[in-house]
Amino acid sequence: MGDLRLVDYRPVRRLRVTEHRIERPRFPVVDAHNHLGPEFSGGWDERPIPELLAALDEAGVATIVDLDVEQRAGLAERIARYGRQHPTRFVHFTGLAYDEWAERPDFGALEAQRLEDAAGMGARGVKVWKPLGLRARDPQGHVVAVDDERLDPFWAAAARLGLPVVVHIADPMAFFDPLDERNERWEELHEHPDWHFWPSRAGAGEAAGAEASEAGFPAFDEILAAFDRVIGRHPGTTFIGAHVGCAAEDLALVSSMLDRHPNYHVDISARMAELGRQPYSARAFFLRYADRILFGTDLGYDPEMYRLHYRFLETMDESFDYSTEEVPPQGRWQIHGLGLPDDVLRKVYADNARRLILDR
Ligand SMILES: [Zn+2]
């Protein structure tokens, strides 16, 4: 027996169990986390809009929330191309200019002003992304923490303007671990080395003394704790934690944040793999927080991709692939359906997004 290389391994599932194919969702869905720009739309930005609308119709998707964090000219162009033509199908969020903070001691006030301008242009919310807490630096060269008080004017502006904030500030926990044979996202991190937040700041500090601690990345728990403090400090701001609050591996942590902060919500985008490998915990989570969870995908506009989500949420199918790719991109495991009841599906598929984003 020779050694088999991981890259060549293609196990075929030999399980004989009931299978369902869900062509269309039980209720029309709002995809509260997707992208229409060149970087994350999977090429759809270059295809004609009628083709996109046809794909959405085929998949039973009523509305897309575009989180491409464009500002000014980019935002105006995006709204002109999609949202103005089809206001019930597309809404757009704006973002922050992390690269400019190193030149601007007043970056929080600056972002508050920009948010107000974006709202005037038609932005329906704002997306805060991973540079915050991991890479964006202040004029002194320090990484700006997620709960840095200099950003308080920005969070307050979102509350004043009535704009929800989608926050994606951490990643799968394994992205913060060493990349060795024990890392459950080994293949994915080899594919995307820039998603690896290692070495950790704690490790670097220990190795070279406190002076060197800025050299590494903050630990996962440190980032989530800072996020928790910001949500508590701004009770008037509507927060939506992207990717199951950036902590899909730890639903107890997400639940604790939802319990303590009525202004906090989460979307499920790009976390079907995580939720589907803990179906008992995930089902209880959906039932308990049905009013606080938003459907989202973050994965382009392939109708088959949407159908997998419907199968996951609506059926109790066992051990099926969470992706249409040959090798599952987020880890080599399969998922189990949650079989959610209609009242929960209705809220998660659309009602919560309508209340928090579309109808305000
Ligand atoms: Zn996204």
Short mmCIF file of C-alpha atoms and ligand atoms in Angstrom, two decimals:
data_model
loop_
_atom_site.label_atom_id
_atom_site.label_comp_id
_atom_site.label_asym_id
_atom_site.label_seq_id
_atom_site.Cartn_x
_atom_site.Cartn_y
_atom_site.Cartn_z
CA MET A 1 0.00 0.00 0.00
CA GLY A 2 1.54 3.28 -1.10
CA ASP A 3 0.67 6.56 0.59
CA LEU A 4 -2.29 8.39 -0.94
CA ARG A 5 -1.86 12.14 -1.32
CA LEU A 6 -4.57 14.27 0.31
CA VAL A 7 -5.01 16.20 -2.94
CA ASP A 8 -5.90 12.94 -4.75
CA TYR A 9 -8.41 11.67 -2.21
CA ARG A 10 -11.99 11.55 -3.58
CA PRO A 11 -14.07 9.29 -1.33
CA VAL A 12 -17.50 8.34 -2.74
CA ARG A 13 -20.37 8.33 -0.27
CA ARG A 14 -21.92 4.85 -0.09
CA LEU A 15 -24.74 5.75 2.27
CA ARG A 16 -28.29 4.81 1.18
CA VAL A 17 -30.64 7.31 2.81
CA THR A 18 -33.60 9.45 1.80
CA GLU A 19 -32.63 12.37 -0.46
CA HIS A 20 -34.57 15.50 -1.33
CA ARG A 21 -33.96 18.06 -4.00
CA ILE A 22 -35.47 21.45 -3.13
CA GLU A 23 -35.91 23.41 -6.36
CA ARG A 24 -37.29 26.56 -4.80
CA PRO A 25 -37.46 27.84 -1.24
CA ARG A 26 -40.68 27.43 0.76
CA PHE A 27 -40.90 31.27 0.82
CA PRO A 28 -39.13 33.88 -1.36
CA VAL A 29 -35.76 34.70 0.18
CA VAL A 30 -33.73 37.83 0.80
CA ASP A 31 -30.01 37.08 0.42
CA ALA A 32 -28.79 39.50 3.08
CA HIS A 33 -25.10 38.86 2.39
CA ASN A 34 -23.80 38.75 -1.14
CA HIS A 35 -21.68 40.80 -3.53
CA LEU A 36 -22.14 42.41 -6.94
CA GLY A 37 -18.59 43.68 -7.57
CA PRO A 38 -15.68 42.11 -9.45
CA GLU A 39 -13.90 40.72 -6.38
CA PHE A 40 -16.57 38.51 -4.81
CA SER A 41 -19.46 38.08 -7.26
CA GLY A 42 -17.93 35.14 -9.10
CA GLY A 43 -17.92 36.97 -12.46
CA TRP A 44 -21.56 38.06 -12.31
CA ASP A 45 -20.56 41.73 -12.42
CA GLU A 46 -19.67 41.24 -16.11
CA ARG A 47 -22.86 39.44 -17.10
CA PRO A 48 -26.00 41.24 -18.24
CA ILE A 49 -28.43 42.12 -15.46
CA PRO A 50 -31.38 40.24 -17.07
CA GLU A 51 -29.28 37.06 -16.80
CA LEU A 52 -28.69 37.73 -13.12
CA LEU A 53 -32.38 38.40 -12.53
CA ALA A 54 -33.26 35.16 -14.32
CA ALA A 55 -30.86 33.21 -12.06
CA LEU A 56 -32.39 34.85 -8.98
CA ASP A 57 -35.92 34.11 -10.20
CA GLU A 58 -34.99 30.49 -10.86
CA ALA A 59 -33.59 30.21 -7.32
CA GLY A 60 -36.54 31.99 -5.66
CA VAL A 61 -34.43 34.95 -4.50
CA ALA A 62 -36.43 38.17 -4.20
CA THR A 63 -33.71 40.59 -3.12
CA ILE A 64 -29.91 40.79 -2.87
CA VAL A 65 -28.12 42.90 -0.29
CA ASP A 66 -24.83 43.91 -1.93
CA LEU A 67 -22.10 44.28 0.69
CA ASP A 68 -19.32 45.40 -1.61
CA VAL A 69 -18.30 48.31 0.61
CA GLU A 70 -17.98 50.76 -2.27
CA GLN A 71 -17.66 54.44 -1.42
CA ARG A 72 -18.47 57.64 -3.26
CA ALA A 73 -18.00 57.19 -7.03
CA GLY A 74 -18.04 53.40 -6.75
CA LEU A 75 -21.22 53.47 -4.70
CA ALA A 76 -22.94 55.91 -7.06
CA GLU A 77 -22.04 53.74 -10.03
CA ARG A 78 -23.23 50.55 -8.32
CA ILE A 79 -26.56 52.08 -7.32
CA ALA A 80 -27.06 53.49 -10.81
CA ARG A 81 -26.40 50.08 -12.38
CA TYR A 82 -28.50 47.89 -10.05
CA GLY A 83 -30.52 49.43 -7.24
CA ARG A 84 -32.00 52.36 -9.12
CA GLN A 85 -33.15 50.15 -12.01
CA HIS A 86 -34.48 47.40 -9.75
CA PRO A 87 -35.10 48.83 -6.28
CA THR A 88 -36.98 45.77 -5.02
CA ARG A 89 -34.22 43.37 -6.18
CA PHE A 90 -30.98 45.09 -5.16
CA VAL A 91 -29.90 47.21 -2.20
CA HIS A 92 -26.37 48.39 -1.51
CA PHE A 93 -24.20 48.96 1.52
CA THR A 94 -21.20 51.25 1.83
CA GLY A 95 -17.89 50.63 3.62
CA LEU A 96 -14.93 52.24 5.37
CA ALA A 97 -11.63 53.61 4.02
CA TYR A 98 -9.23 51.65 6.28
CA ASP A 99 -6.14 52.60 4.23
CA GLU A 100 -6.62 56.28 5.03
CA TRP A 101 -6.71 55.94 8.81
CA ALA A 102 -2.90 56.00 9.05
CA GLU A 103 -2.99 59.60 7.78
CA ARG A 104 -6.01 60.77 9.79
CA PRO A 105 -6.01 60.98 13.61
CA ASP A 106 -9.74 61.86 13.40
CA PHE A 107 -10.61 58.73 11.37
CA GLY A 108 -13.73 57.98 13.44
CA ALA A 109 -15.29 61.38 12.75
CA LEU A 110 -14.22 61.09 9.12
CA GLU A 111 -16.01 57.74 8.76
CA ALA A 112 -19.11 59.19 10.43
CA GLN A 113 -19.20 62.00 7.87
CA ARG A 114 -18.64 59.58 5.00
CA LEU A 115 -21.45 57.39 6.25
CA GLU A 116 -23.80 60.34 6.27
CA ASP A 117 -22.78 61.17 2.68
CA ALA A 118 -23.29 57.55 1.62
CA ALA A 119 -26.75 57.49 3.23
CA GLY A 120 -27.60 60.59 1.17
CA MET A 121 -26.52 58.72 -1.95
CA GLY A 122 -28.79 55.78 -1.19
CA ALA A 123 -26.66 53.35 0.85
CA ARG A 124 -28.94 51.19 3.03
CA GLY A 125 -26.31 50.12 5.54
CA VAL A 126 -22.59 49.78 6.10
CA LYS A 127 -20.27 46.78 6.12
CA VAL A 128 -17.34 46.71 8.52
CA TRP A 129 -14.67 44.32 7.38
CA LYS A 130 -11.62 42.41 8.66
CA PRO A 131 -9.06 45.20 8.26
CA LEU A 132 -10.59 46.54 11.48
CA GLY A 133 -8.83 44.74 14.32
CA LEU A 134 -6.40 42.80 12.11
CA ARG A 135 -4.60 45.14 9.70
CA ALA A 136 -5.80 48.78 9.66
CA ARG A 137 -3.37 51.10 11.45
CA ASP A 138 -3.65 54.47 13.15
CA PRO A 139 -1.18 57.36 12.58
CA GLN A 140 1.08 55.92 15.34
CA GLY A 141 1.33 52.64 13.42
CA HIS A 142 -0.77 50.59 15.87
CA VAL A 143 -3.45 48.22 14.66
CA VAL A 144 -6.85 49.77 15.43
CA ALA A 145 -8.77 47.46 17.79
CA VAL A 146 -12.39 46.52 17.05
CA ASP A 147 -13.54 48.46 20.14
CA ASP A 148 -11.22 51.46 19.67
CA GLU A 149 -13.04 54.47 21.14
CA ARG A 150 -11.91 56.69 18.28
CA LEU A 151 -14.51 54.88 16.14
CA ASP A 152 -17.38 55.71 18.50
CA PRO A 153 -18.55 58.63 16.29
CA PHE A 154 -18.90 56.16 13.42
CA TRP A 155 -21.00 53.60 15.33
CA ALA A 156 -23.12 56.46 16.71
CA ALA A 157 -23.66 57.86 13.21
CA ALA A 158 -25.00 54.50 12.05
CA ALA A 159 -27.56 54.63 14.88
CA ARG A 160 -28.51 58.24 14.13
CA LEU A 161 -28.93 57.52 10.40
CA GLY A 162 -30.86 54.30 11.05
CA LEU A 163 -28.37 52.25 9.03
CA PRO A 164 -27.66 48.63 10.05
CA VAL A 165 -24.00 47.61 10.33
CA VAL A 166 -22.90 44.21 9.04
CA VAL A 167 -19.69 43.27 10.84
CA HIS A 168 -17.16 40.68 9.66
CA ILE A 169 -14.12 41.02 11.91
CA ALA A 170 -12.95 37.45 12.54
CA ASP A 171 -12.77 34.23 10.55
CA PRO A 172 -12.98 30.49 11.16
CA MET A 173 -11.11 29.68 14.36
CA ALA A 174 -8.64 27.45 12.52
CA PHE A 175 -7.45 30.52 10.55
CA PHE A 176 -5.90 31.69 13.84
CA ASP A 177 -4.06 28.40 14.46
CA PRO A 178 -0.69 27.16 13.18
CA LEU A 179 -0.88 25.65 9.70
CA ASP A 180 0.17 22.12 10.48
CA GLU A 181 -1.25 18.61 10.12
CA ARG A 182 -3.78 19.32 12.88
CA ASN A 183 -5.42 22.32 11.17
CA GLU A 184 -8.94 21.38 10.00
CA ARG A 185 -8.84 24.08 7.27
CA TRP A 186 -5.42 23.03 5.93
CA GLU A 187 -6.44 22.86 2.24
CA GLU A 188 -8.35 26.13 2.35
CA LEU A 189 -5.49 28.01 4.00
CA HIS A 190 -3.05 26.64 1.42
CA GLU A 191 -5.41 27.96 -1.25
CA HIS A 192 -5.71 31.38 0.48
CA PRO A 193 -2.57 32.14 2.54
CA ASP A 194 -3.79 35.72 3.15
CA TRP A 195 -6.64 34.28 5.27
CA HIS A 196 -4.14 32.91 7.81
CA PHE A 197 -3.87 35.19 10.85
CA TRP A 198 -0.71 33.74 12.27
CA PRO A 199 1.53 34.13 14.21
CA SER A 200 -0.71 35.22 17.03
CA ARG A 201 0.19 38.36 18.91
CA ALA A 202 0.27 36.42 22.19
CA GLY A 203 2.80 33.94 20.79
CA ALA A 204 4.99 36.66 19.31
CA GLY A 205 4.91 38.57 22.60
CA GLU A 206 6.00 35.55 24.57
CA ALA A 207 8.80 34.79 22.17
CA ALA A 208 10.33 38.25 21.94
CA GLY A 209 9.03 40.20 24.95
CA ALA A 210 6.15 42.67 25.17
CA GLU A 211 7.79 45.08 22.73
CA ALA A 212 7.29 42.66 19.85
CA SER A 213 3.62 41.99 20.58
CA GLU A 214 2.44 44.23 17.71
CA ALA A 215 4.19 41.88 15.31
CA GLY A 216 1.50 39.17 15.45
CA PHE A 217 -2.27 39.03 14.97
CA PRO A 218 -4.69 39.30 17.88
CA ALA A 219 -6.19 36.00 18.99
CA PHE A 220 -9.70 34.99 17.91
CA ASP A 221 -11.17 35.34 21.41
CA GLU A 222 -9.60 38.77 21.85
CA ILE A 223 -11.31 40.04 18.67
CA LEU A 224 -14.71 38.60 19.64
CA ALA A 225 -14.46 40.10 23.14
CA ALA A 226 -13.75 43.53 21.62
CA PHE A 227 -16.72 43.13 19.26
CA ASP A 228 -18.93 42.21 22.22
CA ARG A 229 -17.88 45.42 24.04
CA VAL A 230 -18.68 47.62 21.01
CA ILE A 231 -22.18 46.15 20.66
CA GLY A 232 -22.80 46.80 24.36
CA ARG A 233 -21.49 50.35 24.15
CA HIS A 234 -23.82 51.27 21.25
CA PRO A 235 -27.25 49.87 22.14
CA GLY A 236 -28.94 52.17 19.60
CA THR A 237 -26.93 50.75 16.69
CA THR A 238 -28.28 47.73 14.79
CA PHE A 239 -25.47 45.17 14.48
CA ILE A 240 -25.57 42.13 12.20
CA GLY A 241 -22.66 39.75 12.83
CA ALA A 242 -21.69 38.26 9.45
CA HIS A 243 -21.02 34.53 9.12
CA VAL A 244 -22.95 33.58 12.28
CA GLY A 245 -21.33 36.39 14.20
CA CYS A 246 -17.87 35.29 12.98
CA ALA A 247 -18.07 32.39 15.45
CA ALA A 248 -20.10 29.58 13.87
CA GLU A 249 -17.93 26.99 15.64
CA ASP A 250 -19.06 28.32 19.01
CA LEU A 251 -22.84 28.77 19.06
CA ALA A 252 -22.76 29.13 22.85
CA LEU A 253 -20.66 32.26 22.45
CA VAL A 254 -22.96 33.65 19.74
CA SER A 255 -26.00 32.83 21.88
CA SER A 256 -24.52 34.63 24.85
CA MET A 257 -24.00 37.76 22.74
CA LEU A 258 -27.56 37.57 21.35
CA ASP A 259 -28.95 37.10 24.88
CA ARG A 260 -27.16 40.14 26.27
CA HIS A 261 -27.58 42.50 23.30
CA PRO A 262 -31.08 43.01 21.82
CA ASN A 263 -29.47 45.16 19.08
CA TYR A 264 -27.43 42.18 17.84
CA HIS A 265 -28.33 39.80 14.99
CA VAL A 266 -26.40 37.39 12.77
CA ASP A 267 -26.39 36.26 9.16
CA ILE A 268 -25.60 32.65 8.20
CA SER A 269 -23.62 33.41 5.03
CA ALA A 270 -20.80 31.02 4.06
CA ARG A 271 -21.32 28.96 7.22
CA MET A 272 -23.56 26.11 6.04
CA ALA A 273 -20.56 23.79 6.49
CA GLU A 274 -20.13 24.80 10.13
CA LEU A 275 -23.83 24.81 11.06
CA GLY A 276 -24.50 21.60 9.18
CA ARG A 277 -21.86 19.59 11.03
CA GLN A 278 -23.51 20.41 14.39
CA PRO A 279 -27.17 19.92 13.37
CA TYR A 280 -28.62 19.42 16.87
CA SER A 281 -27.02 22.61 18.22
CA ALA A 282 -27.75 24.52 15.03
CA ARG A 283 -31.43 23.53 14.97
CA ALA A 284 -31.89 24.61 18.60
CA PHE A 285 -30.10 27.87 17.76
CA PHE A 286 -32.47 28.62 14.85
CA LEU A 287 -35.56 27.84 16.92
CA ARG A 288 -34.44 29.98 19.83
CA TYR A 289 -33.23 32.98 17.79
CA ALA A 290 -35.64 32.83 14.85
CA ASP A 291 -36.15 36.60 15.04
CA ARG A 292 -32.43 37.36 15.03
CA ILE A 293 -31.03 35.26 12.15
CA LEU A 294 -30.80 36.42 8.52
CA PHE A 295 -30.40 34.21 5.47
CA GLY A 296 -27.31 35.03 3.38
CA THR A 297 -24.90 33.11 1.16
CA ASP A 298 -21.83 35.20 0.18
CA LEU A 299 -21.30 32.74 -2.70
CA GLY A 300 -22.37 34.32 -6.00
CA TYR A 301 -25.61 33.53 -7.82
CA ASP A 302 -25.59 29.88 -8.88
CA PRO A 303 -29.13 28.47 -8.45
CA GLU A 304 -27.62 25.11 -7.39
CA MET A 305 -25.78 26.83 -4.56
CA TYR A 306 -29.06 28.32 -3.35
CA ARG A 307 -30.77 24.92 -3.63
CA LEU A 308 -28.17 23.40 -1.31
CA HIS A 309 -29.05 26.04 1.27
CA TYR A 310 -32.77 25.25 0.95
CA ARG A 311 -32.04 21.54 1.33
CA PHE A 312 -29.99 22.27 4.44
CA LEU A 313 -32.62 24.48 6.08
CA GLU A 314 -35.80 22.69 4.99
CA THR A 315 -35.03 18.93 4.96
CA MET A 316 -33.63 16.44 7.43
CA ASP A 317 -31.41 14.81 4.81
CA GLU A 318 -28.28 13.23 6.27
CA SER A 319 -24.62 13.45 5.29
CA PHE A 320 -24.68 15.46 2.08
CA ASP A 321 -22.19 17.83 0.45
CA TYR A 322 -22.42 21.49 1.43
CA SER A 323 -20.80 22.65 -1.81
CA THR A 324 -21.05 21.95 -5.53
CA GLU A 325 -17.23 21.78 -5.73
CA GLU A 326 -15.54 18.38 -6.07
CA VAL A 327 -13.46 18.87 -2.93
CA PRO A 328 -15.44 20.59 -0.17
CA PRO A 329 -13.73 23.99 0.18
CA GLN A 330 -14.19 24.57 3.93
CA GLY A 331 -13.11 21.20 5.28
CA ARG A 332 -13.62 17.56 4.34
CA TRP A 333 -16.87 16.75 6.00
CA GLN A 334 -20.57 16.54 5.10
CA ILE A 335 -23.62 18.19 6.62
CA HIS A 336 -27.07 17.29 7.89
CA GLY A 337 -30.34 19.12 7.23
CA LEU A 338 -32.13 21.08 9.96
CA GLY A 339 -35.77 20.57 8.91
CA LEU A 340 -36.85 23.98 10.17
CA PRO A 341 -40.57 24.70 10.64
CA ASP A 342 -42.39 27.18 8.39
CA ASP A 343 -42.62 30.02 10.91
CA VAL A 344 -38.87 29.93 11.46
CA LEU A 345 -38.11 29.67 7.74
CA ARG A 346 -40.31 32.66 6.97
CA LYS A 347 -38.45 34.85 9.45
CA VAL A 348 -34.96 33.68 8.52
CA TYR A 349 -35.56 33.69 4.77
CA ALA A 350 -36.97 37.21 4.56
CA ASP A 351 -38.92 38.78 7.43
CA ASN A 352 -35.89 39.62 9.58
CA ALA A 353 -34.02 41.17 6.67
CA ARG A 354 -37.07 43.18 5.70
CA ARG A 355 -37.45 44.54 9.22
CA LEU A 356 -33.75 45.31 9.77
CA ILE A 357 -32.63 46.39 6.28
CA LEU A 358 -35.25 46.73 3.56
CA ASP A 359 -38.24 48.34 5.26
CA ARG A 360 -36.57 50.85 7.55
ZN ZN B 1 -19.09 38.67 2.14
#
